[in-house]
Every structure is written in C-alpha cells, then in structure tokens.
Amino acid sequence: MMNTSCYQQLFKNIDPLNSLVLTPNKRLAARIHQEYARYQKQTVWQTPAILPLDTWLENCWQLLVTQGQTNGYLLLNNQQTQLIWQRLIKEDCTENLLNLNATCQQVNNAWQLLQQWQLDPSDPRLALTLDHRLFLKWVENYQQICLDNKYLDQASLSQWLSQSFNNLTLNPPSHIVLVSFTELRPDIDYLMTQLKNLACKINEWQPKIINLSKTTLSLPDKMEEITIVAKWAKTIHQQHPQSQIACIFQNITQDRQLIEQAFYETFGIDQQINNDLPFALSSGTRFVTIPIIHAALNCLQLKTKLIAFEKIKQFLYSPFFIAKEEELFQQVLFVSILQQTEQATFYTNQLFFHLKKFNAELCIHNALQVFLNEPIPNLQLPSQWAEYFSKLLQMVGWPGQRSLTSSEYQACQRWLRLLNELALLDTVSEPLTYSEALQLLTELAVDTIFQAESSQSHIQILGLLEAVGMTFDYIWVTGLDSKSWPPLANPHPLIPIALQRELNMPHCSAERELVFCQRLTEQLLTTCQHFIASYAEQDKEIILQKSPLLKDLPLSQLESLLPTEIKSIKRPLIEYFIDEQAPQVTADEKIKGGTGLLKRQAACPFRAFAEYRLLAKPIENYALGIDAKTKGKLIHKALELLWKQLNSQARLLTLTETKQNNLLYAVIEQTFQSINIPTQNYALISLEKTRLHKLLTEWLSYERKRPAFEVIATEKWQSVKLNELTLKVQVDRIDQTRQGSMILLDYKTGKTSINDWFSQRPNEPQLPLYTLVCSGPITAMAFAQLKADEIRFKGITLTTEGLPDCDLPEKIKDCLPNWENQLQLWRQTLLQLADDFIAGKALVDPKNPRETCQQCHLSSLCRVHETINID
Ligand code: SF4
C-alpha cells in the first residue's frame, strides 16, 4: 500500500479557510482532494480550495462578472475564439487554404504564446518573414474585433486579472500553494509576483517519496513493450491489490488503440460491454470517432440533395436509430436492392421511389422519410440549428432503443453539451446555412477529446505530462529511447526562432527540451517507490538506444526483473489445428461460376471455397464517379455493339473518318443507355464518353492494320465441362482468319502479362479455358490491351500472319513449342484446378501473398495474418 504521508506535509502547511492550492491539471486536483479526505480524522471537515490553475482563473473572472467589474466584456471560450480566427483568416485569404482549421489552430497557438510570454505584437523582432508578417496582420485584425465587440479570450485572461488584483477590484488570496508545476508560464509568473507584492504568501510544493528501486529495460519493439507493460500491471495488481500503479506511455494519444487492445486482452475483458474496469485510460478519443456520435453526424449528413449510398447503408445498419430487431433482415435486403442499382448516390425522390417499391413499412424507413421530408430552414443562428439538429435526431429515434452502455450514455450527455457549445457561438457568428452549421458542429466534434469517466482504479494508464505530480507505488514509463527522450526541438513556425530561443519558449531548442525532460524524469523518480523505464530496441528499420537521461539507471533483463508469471505469459503455449479440407461438392450442390472460379482456385483455394461455396461475397463500395469496374463494362459493351455492326475488318476499312466517328458516337450512346452508371454527374459522364471515343478510335486504327479477319462471335456464353464441374464462360471475341482458323481475344483495360498462362496456377486462365470450347483450329490467342498508353495485342500466334505484336510459341518462355502439347497441358492444369475445387481443397495458400491477399476481402475470415506475413 502506498505511503501517502508525503501529502501530509502539504496539508499541515495549509489553512483550509485561507489557503488556495493550485495544480497544473484536474487529475492532480482530484487526487489531492482524495488524499485530504483520507487525512481527516473527523467525520466533517472544512475543505480547502484545491483547483486546477485554469479553473481558478475562470472563477476569478466569474467573481468580477457578479461584481459588475468587467466593463461589459465577454469571456470567450475556445470554440468562440477559434471561430473568430476562422472567419478572419477566411476573409483575408483570397486563395483557399488547404486546411483552414489547422491553420487557425496554429495561428491561435502562436497568439496564445505571445500573450503568455507577454510579447507586444508591434515588437519589430516578431516580423522577420512574410509568414510572420501575415500572422501579425491577422493578430492586429483579431485584436480590433475583440476591442470593437468587447471580447476577452482565455489567452488574455491572466493579464486582465493581474490588473484587477492590482487595482484591488479583486481581493488577492492570502496564501497560494503551487503544487507540482514543472515550470510557470511568464504570464502566470507575473501574476504570482503581483500577488506577492500584495502580501499574498506563495509557496511551491512537490510530493516526494523515497524511491526503493529504479531500473531500465529494453524490449524488441513497441508492440512487445506495450504488451509486457499490460501483463506487468496485471501481475503487480494481483500481488498487491491496494497498490497504485502507473503505466505511462510517451505517445498515448497516437498509440491509444494498441494500448487499449493490449490491456483488454491481458485482463480478458470484452471491450464492448464491460463498464467496470480494473484500469483507467486517461487519454480520450476524438469525439467524432465515438460510434454513437459518428452515427448522429452521419445521419445529419443525409439531408443533402444527393445522398451517398455509403451514408444510407451506414444509417440503416446502425444500432443507434429507431429499429426493430425483427426488421433487420428486411433492412439488409433493402440495402442489397439499393446496391444492385449500382448507384453511388441517390436524389431524395429516387430514394423515396425505392422505399415505396420495397413497400415493407419498416419503422426505420418511415422515420427516414419523415426525417428527409422535414423542411430545412434557410439561414439561422447556431443556437437555432442546435435545436433543429436535436429535433431531426429525435425523428429517427437517436440514440436507439437498446440500453446504452455507461460510456455511450456519457457520450450522449457530452453531445448535449456540444450542442450547447454550438449555441454559444451565436455571439460571434452570423446566420448560417444548414451545411455551414453542420460543418461547424462536426468541427467542434473533431476538436473535442472525449474520455468516459470510469470508477476509481488502482491501475492508471497515463501520458507523461498527466503523471507529473501524482504519487504511485509503481511507475513504468515506456518509449524512453534516445530519439524520443528528449525529443527533437519543434519551434513554432509563426514566431521567429531566434526570439523563441531568446525567451526560452516551449520546444524552441534541443537544449530546452533536454532541460525540460531532465526535470520531468527527476520528478517522476521522486514520486514512486518502484520505477521502471523502458524503450523499444527498434522502430521499423531504425535501431534505438537508451535515452541518455537514463544513464544512471541500471539496465536489467526482463527475466531478472519481472515476476515469473510474465515470462510464461510472454510465450504462451498455443496449439494449432489446421483445417484445410472442406467437404466434397455433392451432386445436389449447385455451383454457379465461370472463369472466376478457376482463377480464385489458382490464386488461393480458400478464396474459391469461401466465395463459391460459402458465398462470402463483399459488399461493394461505390466510389464517387465512374469506377474501374464500370469502365471495363463500358468498353466490353461498346466493342460488342461495334463489331455486331461491322462484322469484319473489310467493312471497317470502307468507313471514312467521319462515318467511323458517327458510328462510334452512336455506339457509345447505346452503350451508356444499356449500362447502369453509378453517377448522375453529367460532366463526368460526358468526360467518360469522350475518353471512350478516343480509346476506341485508337483501337480501330490498330485493328485496321492487322491481317484480314471476320468477327464470328462477341461476348458469347458457352458451357464448359471439366470432369464434375460445369462452368459458364463468356468469350469476349472470336475472329476468323481468311484461312478459316480461329483467333481468341480477351479485352483488358488494366495491366496484363501472359507469362503465367503457363504455370500450374494461372492468374488469368480465361484464354486457356476458351481453347477448350473453341470448335475450330486456333491460330492465335491474345489479350486485347486497351489502355490509353498501351494499344496492342499480347499473346501467342502460330503464324506470322496471325496477330501483330504476338510471339510464336517457341519464342515464349515456358510455352511448349508444340502447340498440341501446350493445349493438352492447359487442359490438364484446368482439370486439376476443377478437381481440387470439387474435392473441397480449401487451403489458405495465396499464390503470391503480398499481391494475392491485397486484392482479397477475406483476410478476416481466413486469418492469413496468423500464419503468413502479407505486409
Ligand atoms: S486473404 Fe489471402 S489467404 Fe485469405 S482468402 Fe484471400 S487470398 Fe486467400
């Protein structure tokens, strides 16, 4: 159990009625309150004022407001300040900034630094470069806006309070204790000096604990480091349940997901349902990423002219809206109907048409229609939009009908505060449109860090700065390698570096980072009994060393340092059972497929099994615009229609340029009418028609030059029997030469290679398969490559009069020189693939893991990551 007597020294030196204890953060203030309660012997006691510094400053302002001493000024919150910067910068920039929000944040940070370091914006040292001068111009405008409207921002608050204490508008406290401040900003230092001059007694205090052990440890990589810390925390907690344990992570925000996953796994807790955790993670997540909030914002985005299919799908599948469990199947069915339209976006009336046609009267569908029919007001103030958004969400039954988890409930409460924050922007905002207001609300949600409160826990997972000043029995700090501790200097880009260095501003130089980190390391070492610092030996290709700041700490081995349980946890005994054999295909099992089936079987037997027997097909994501798949369909269709009219090269050669153009325009129009285009954007469609026209023109001029031919089949369906497996294949095109032999063609718009036609696992088995269904003698077979930068045939020709740009069999690597033997070999390869499929061969065996798995959607089903490195 931790020795908390260190806090007693603090409590002995404060007077509950007259002392004010200030801390750098909320967490430490709450901890001191707890310790103070534990320190009391009586049942009732006077609680001293123990506050985070920022809260105290705001309380002082509120006191001035109640006394009527603010001269009509309004204290802005951070969102209001940010909005003023946004409007000001947007108006000033004639060209659009790439990321307005990020620029505003940088500018606001630089302004805060000026205020905190009490720098006058007219100081000539601030105006070195064009960027600095632009920043100063914005500052001047900002100050004018604040002056005209009587605004005071948080960055200027301490200066105002200094004056108020000085002219005795505010009574200074008689005693202040500053607890665990690693350093004081100049504006706060100035405020404290003013108070000292007004007879306020000021002390600084840091908790100190006698350190019993300290050591460092190196671990192979970051992931191992995080996992071992989680296991260490669990073991220490089991051995000493009352101990206070801190697991401190350098990059807690960035690594939050990995850390969470490691702790949940180690403690064997289900992340989704458990509310009562043995550990507390301090770092929050962006509010916008919390599923219940993401669903609300996604829903509000449905009220646009064109609604993206993805957004409708997310809305209908979400558990956070009105829906009955028994209607779930119908909802999935409706989504698949929408998907079959292959439209990436829908107008509201199109969506209503599909809802009406589906005619299922689902409560979510009814709610959606009411929601979409609700008229949108024209221009309103943010507070009116806040009310309107609430009303819309009520219509669709947000946040759903199931009981919320504690964290979801807290997120809903925070959402109400977010709407309130939006409403508060009335003071600094003009009336907005729906999309502007929604954009503002989304930005607020992006900028808000949400952390659900958890019950008191003995294991705290913290960031470095959050841990400062807190006392623990055990501390483990990770990530202390020479590259990160101290980190590289990172001066602010909008303030001249020389000036930042002169004034010793945060992150201005390597020396400053070194001193700051030294101080922080010493503070951590004196606030725990047992201290472990660790670092990863490698970060991707970079080999890392121990931080020089830990040079006095002995380096230990994991084996000597940690309890034996951890070592055994580290190398768990896992028994593997490989199940690679599916049941054989029975006579009653209807297998529907074509060349794709053999292609999948060759690429990875498990993929063929999953897609053609388990029917594990992906739900396609439609991108905005015309995707590659649709472009491929358009080319195939246009060429089919074209050759149905032309029939032969002889006919093509009779066409003048104008006639050919007219024919192409007509064919393209017909093509677009017969294929579903997933966009309503006419500019895009017209662009695609032009592109298609150009490609086909180039292709026809290539076809004009080859030896004479007739087209005898286009997009022709045929059945092919491979032992027990019958496939339906569609041959893109069959030409006939003057001599009566056949040429098999397969149109390709992507990159192709014929090299692997000859392997046992061909990537593109369609042309070898077509050889089995072709009735006449084959003289050539090729991919017709239709790419803007590559117009040509790629394949095999048996005579020089066959196809241009194709090779004779003897010139192709791996192709048998005797054509009959090659045909026979292909037959055997294809039969083998078909037999394997029928026999249920379902091994997870990607042909070329990196490429094959990258184009496959099944990795979570086959769990290939567990056995093969595919990254
Ligand atoms: S992800 Fe790779 S291993 Fe898994 S099914 Fe697809 S291709 Fe096979």
mmCIF file of N, CA, C and O and ligand atoms in Angstrom, residues 600 603-608 610-611 843-849 851-865 868 870, ligand 1:
data_model
loop_
_atom_site.group_PDB
_atom_site.id
_atom_site.type_symbol
_atom_site.label_atom_id
_atom_site.label_comp_id
_atom_site.label_asym_id
_atom_site.label_seq_id
_atom_site.Cartn_x
_atom_site.Cartn_y
_atom_site.Cartn_z
ATOM 1 N N ARG A 600 -9.859 -18.012 -58.940
ATOM 2 C CA ARG A 600 -9.749 -17.988 -57.477
ATOM 3 C C ARG A 600 -9.057 -19.247 -56.963
ATOM 4 O O ARG A 600 -8.220 -19.188 -56.072
ATOM 5 N N ALA A 603 -5.469 -18.869 -57.482
ATOM 6 C CA ALA A 603 -4.851 -17.823 -56.654
ATOM 7 C C ALA A 603 -4.777 -18.255 -55.198
ATOM 8 O O ALA A 603 -3.776 -18.038 -54.515
ATOM 9 N N CYS A 604 -5.862 -18.859 -54.674
ATOM 10 C CA CYS A 604 -5.883 -19.284 -53.278
ATOM 11 C C CYS A 604 -7.096 -20.206 -53.097
ATOM 12 O O CYS A 604 -8.245 -19.746 -53.214
ATOM 13 N N PRO A 605 -6.884 -21.499 -52.848
ATOM 14 C CA PRO A 605 -8.018 -22.433 -52.768
ATOM 15 C C PRO A 605 -9.072 -22.002 -51.743
ATOM 16 O O PRO A 605 -10.272 -22.167 -51.970
ATOM 17 N N PHE A 606 -8.629 -21.388 -50.625
ATOM 18 C CA PHE A 606 -9.616 -20.992 -49.624
ATOM 19 C C PHE A 606 -10.557 -19.915 -50.180
ATOM 20 O O PHE A 606 -11.748 -19.887 -49.894
ATOM 21 N N ARG A 607 -10.004 -19.036 -50.993
ATOM 22 C CA ARG A 607 -10.828 -17.958 -51.549
ATOM 23 C C ARG A 607 -11.917 -18.533 -52.452
ATOM 24 O O ARG A 607 -13.074 -18.105 -52.391
ATOM 25 N N ALA A 608 -11.547 -19.526 -53.281
ATOM 26 C CA ALA A 608 -12.546 -20.137 -54.163
ATOM 27 C C ALA A 608 -13.630 -20.809 -53.322
ATOM 28 O O ALA A 608 -14.829 -20.674 -53.588
ATOM 29 N N ALA A 610 -14.504 -20.086 -50.177
ATOM 30 C CA ALA A 610 -15.313 -19.097 -49.448
ATOM 31 C C ALA A 610 -16.289 -18.385 -50.393
ATOM 32 O O ALA A 610 -17.446 -18.166 -50.049
ATOM 33 N N GLU A 611 -15.820 -18.043 -51.580
ATOM 34 C CA GLU A 611 -16.685 -17.250 -52.469
ATOM 35 C C GLU A 611 -17.715 -18.092 -53.210
ATOM 36 O O GLU A 611 -18.837 -17.651 -53.424
ATOM 37 N N LEU A 843 -7.347 -24.904 -48.838
ATOM 38 C CA LEU A 843 -6.159 -24.485 -48.092
ATOM 39 C C LEU A 843 -5.967 -22.966 -48.200
ATOM 40 O O LEU A 843 -6.140 -22.400 -49.275
ATOM 41 N N VAL A 844 -5.606 -22.337 -47.075
ATOM 42 C CA VAL A 844 -5.244 -20.915 -47.125
ATOM 43 C C VAL A 844 -3.837 -20.851 -47.698
ATOM 44 O O VAL A 844 -2.854 -21.042 -46.998
ATOM 45 N N ASP A 845 -3.754 -20.670 -48.984
ATOM 46 C CA ASP A 845 -2.460 -20.759 -49.652
ATOM 47 C C ASP A 845 -2.399 -19.748 -50.807
ATOM 48 O O ASP A 845 -2.497 -20.108 -51.981
ATOM 49 N N PRO A 846 -2.263 -18.443 -50.463
ATOM 50 C CA PRO A 846 -2.224 -17.449 -51.540
ATOM 51 C C PRO A 846 -1.000 -17.669 -52.421
ATOM 52 O O PRO A 846 0.095 -17.944 -51.913
ATOM 53 N N LYS A 847 -1.196 -17.539 -53.721
ATOM 54 C CA LYS A 847 -0.112 -17.822 -54.660
ATOM 55 C C LYS A 847 1.077 -16.888 -54.403
ATOM 56 O O LYS A 847 2.209 -17.326 -54.289
ATOM 57 N N ASN A 848 0.776 -15.609 -54.315
ATOM 58 C CA ASN A 848 1.825 -14.635 -54.022
ATOM 59 C C ASN A 848 1.254 -13.733 -52.941
ATOM 60 O O ASN A 848 0.561 -12.759 -53.243
ATOM 61 N N PRO A 849 1.491 -14.094 -51.647
ATOM 62 C CA PRO A 849 0.743 -13.464 -50.558
ATOM 63 C C PRO A 849 0.585 -11.946 -50.679
ATOM 64 O O PRO A 849 -0.505 -11.423 -50.519
ATOM 65 N N GLU A 851 0.601 -9.829 -53.222
ATOM 66 C CA GLU A 851 -0.323 -9.361 -54.256
ATOM 67 C C GLU A 851 -1.704 -9.989 -54.110
ATOM 68 O O GLU A 851 -2.725 -9.320 -54.126
ATOM 69 N N THR A 852 -1.718 -11.308 -53.935
ATOM 70 C CA THR A 852 -2.992 -12.021 -53.932
ATOM 71 C C THR A 852 -3.884 -11.543 -52.791
ATOM 72 O O THR A 852 -5.072 -11.265 -52.993
ATOM 73 N N CYS A 853 -3.327 -11.437 -51.616
ATOM 74 C CA CYS A 853 -4.159 -11.078 -50.465
ATOM 75 C C CYS A 853 -4.544 -9.606 -50.489
ATOM 76 O O CYS A 853 -5.563 -9.221 -49.924
ATOM 77 N N GLN A 854 -3.715 -8.791 -51.118
ATOM 78 C CA GLN A 854 -4.041 -7.371 -51.166
ATOM 79 C C GLN A 854 -5.337 -7.128 -51.944
ATOM 80 O O GLN A 854 -6.078 -6.203 -51.640
ATOM 81 N N GLN A 855 -5.597 -7.985 -52.919
ATOM 82 C CA GLN A 855 -6.812 -7.785 -53.720
ATOM 83 C C GLN A 855 -7.965 -8.649 -53.211
ATOM 84 O O GLN A 855 -8.913 -8.902 -53.944
ATOM 85 N N CYS A 856 -7.855 -9.145 -52.013
ATOM 86 C CA CYS A 856 -8.879 -10.064 -51.492
ATOM 87 C C CYS A 856 -9.508 -9.470 -50.239
ATOM 88 O O CYS A 856 -8.849 -8.823 -49.444
ATOM 89 N N HIS A 857 -10.789 -9.693 -50.067
ATOM 90 C CA HIS A 857 -11.549 -9.099 -48.964
ATOM 91 C C HIS A 857 -11.739 -10.072 -47.805
ATOM 92 O O HIS A 857 -12.475 -9.822 -46.877
ATOM 93 N N LEU A 858 -11.076 -11.241 -47.900
ATOM 94 C CA LEU A 858 -11.412 -12.313 -46.958
ATOM 95 C C LEU A 858 -10.411 -12.509 -45.825
ATOM 96 O O LEU A 858 -10.486 -13.492 -45.103
ATOM 97 N N SER A 859 -9.468 -11.569 -45.669
ATOM 98 C CA SER A 859 -8.396 -11.838 -44.706
ATOM 99 C C SER A 859 -8.908 -12.043 -43.283
ATOM 100 O O SER A 859 -8.300 -12.763 -42.502
ATOM 101 N N SER A 860 -10.044 -11.411 -42.929
ATOM 102 C CA SER A 860 -10.527 -11.621 -41.559
ATOM 103 C C SER A 860 -11.191 -12.988 -41.414
ATOM 104 O O SER A 860 -11.302 -13.522 -40.313
ATOM 105 N N LEU A 861 -11.623 -13.568 -42.528
ATOM 106 C CA LEU A 861 -12.250 -14.896 -42.458
ATOM 107 C C LEU A 861 -11.173 -15.988 -42.482
ATOM 108 O O LEU A 861 -11.220 -16.948 -41.706
ATOM 109 N N CYS A 862 -10.168 -15.820 -43.339
ATOM 110 C CA CYS A 862 -9.150 -16.885 -43.463
ATOM 111 C C CYS A 862 -8.043 -16.717 -42.418
ATOM 112 O O CYS A 862 -7.283 -17.638 -42.186
ATOM 113 N N ARG A 863 -7.955 -15.536 -41.784
ATOM 114 C CA ARG A 863 -6.952 -15.231 -40.754
ATOM 115 C C ARG A 863 -5.534 -15.515 -41.244
ATOM 116 O O ARG A 863 -4.709 -16.068 -40.540
ATOM 117 N N VAL A 864 -5.281 -15.121 -42.494
ATOM 118 C CA VAL A 864 -3.979 -15.378 -43.101
ATOM 119 C C VAL A 864 -2.858 -14.708 -42.307
ATOM 120 O O VAL A 864 -1.736 -15.221 -42.249
ATOM 121 N N HIS A 865 -3.176 -13.588 -41.640
ATOM 122 C CA HIS A 865 -2.147 -12.854 -40.893
ATOM 123 C C HIS A 865 -1.503 -13.716 -39.813
ATOM 124 O O HIS A 865 -0.377 -13.470 -39.409
ATOM 125 N N ILE A 868 0.935 -16.141 -42.217
ATOM 126 C CA ILE A 868 1.795 -15.618 -43.289
ATOM 127 C C ILE A 868 1.917 -14.106 -43.141
ATOM 128 O O ILE A 868 0.931 -13.426 -42.865
ATOM 129 N N ILE A 870 1.831 -10.888 -44.752
ATOM 130 C CA ILE A 870 1.427 -10.400 -46.074
ATOM 131 C C ILE A 870 1.696 -8.914 -46.239
ATOM 132 O O ILE A 870 1.305 -8.313 -47.226
HETATM 133 S S1 SF4 B 1 -6.784 -13.033 -47.927
HETATM 134 FE FE1 SF4 B 1 -5.207 -14.183 -48.981
HETATM 135 S S2 SF4 B 1 -5.128 -16.130 -47.912
HETATM 136 FE FE2 SF4 B 1 -7.043 -15.162 -47.323
HETATM 137 S S3 SF4 B 1 -8.542 -15.994 -48.744
HETATM 138 FE FE3 SF4 B 1 -7.806 -14.085 -49.611
HETATM 139 S S4 SF4 B 1 -6.145 -14.711 -50.918
HETATM 140 FE FE4 SF4 B 1 -6.525 -16.436 -49.575
#
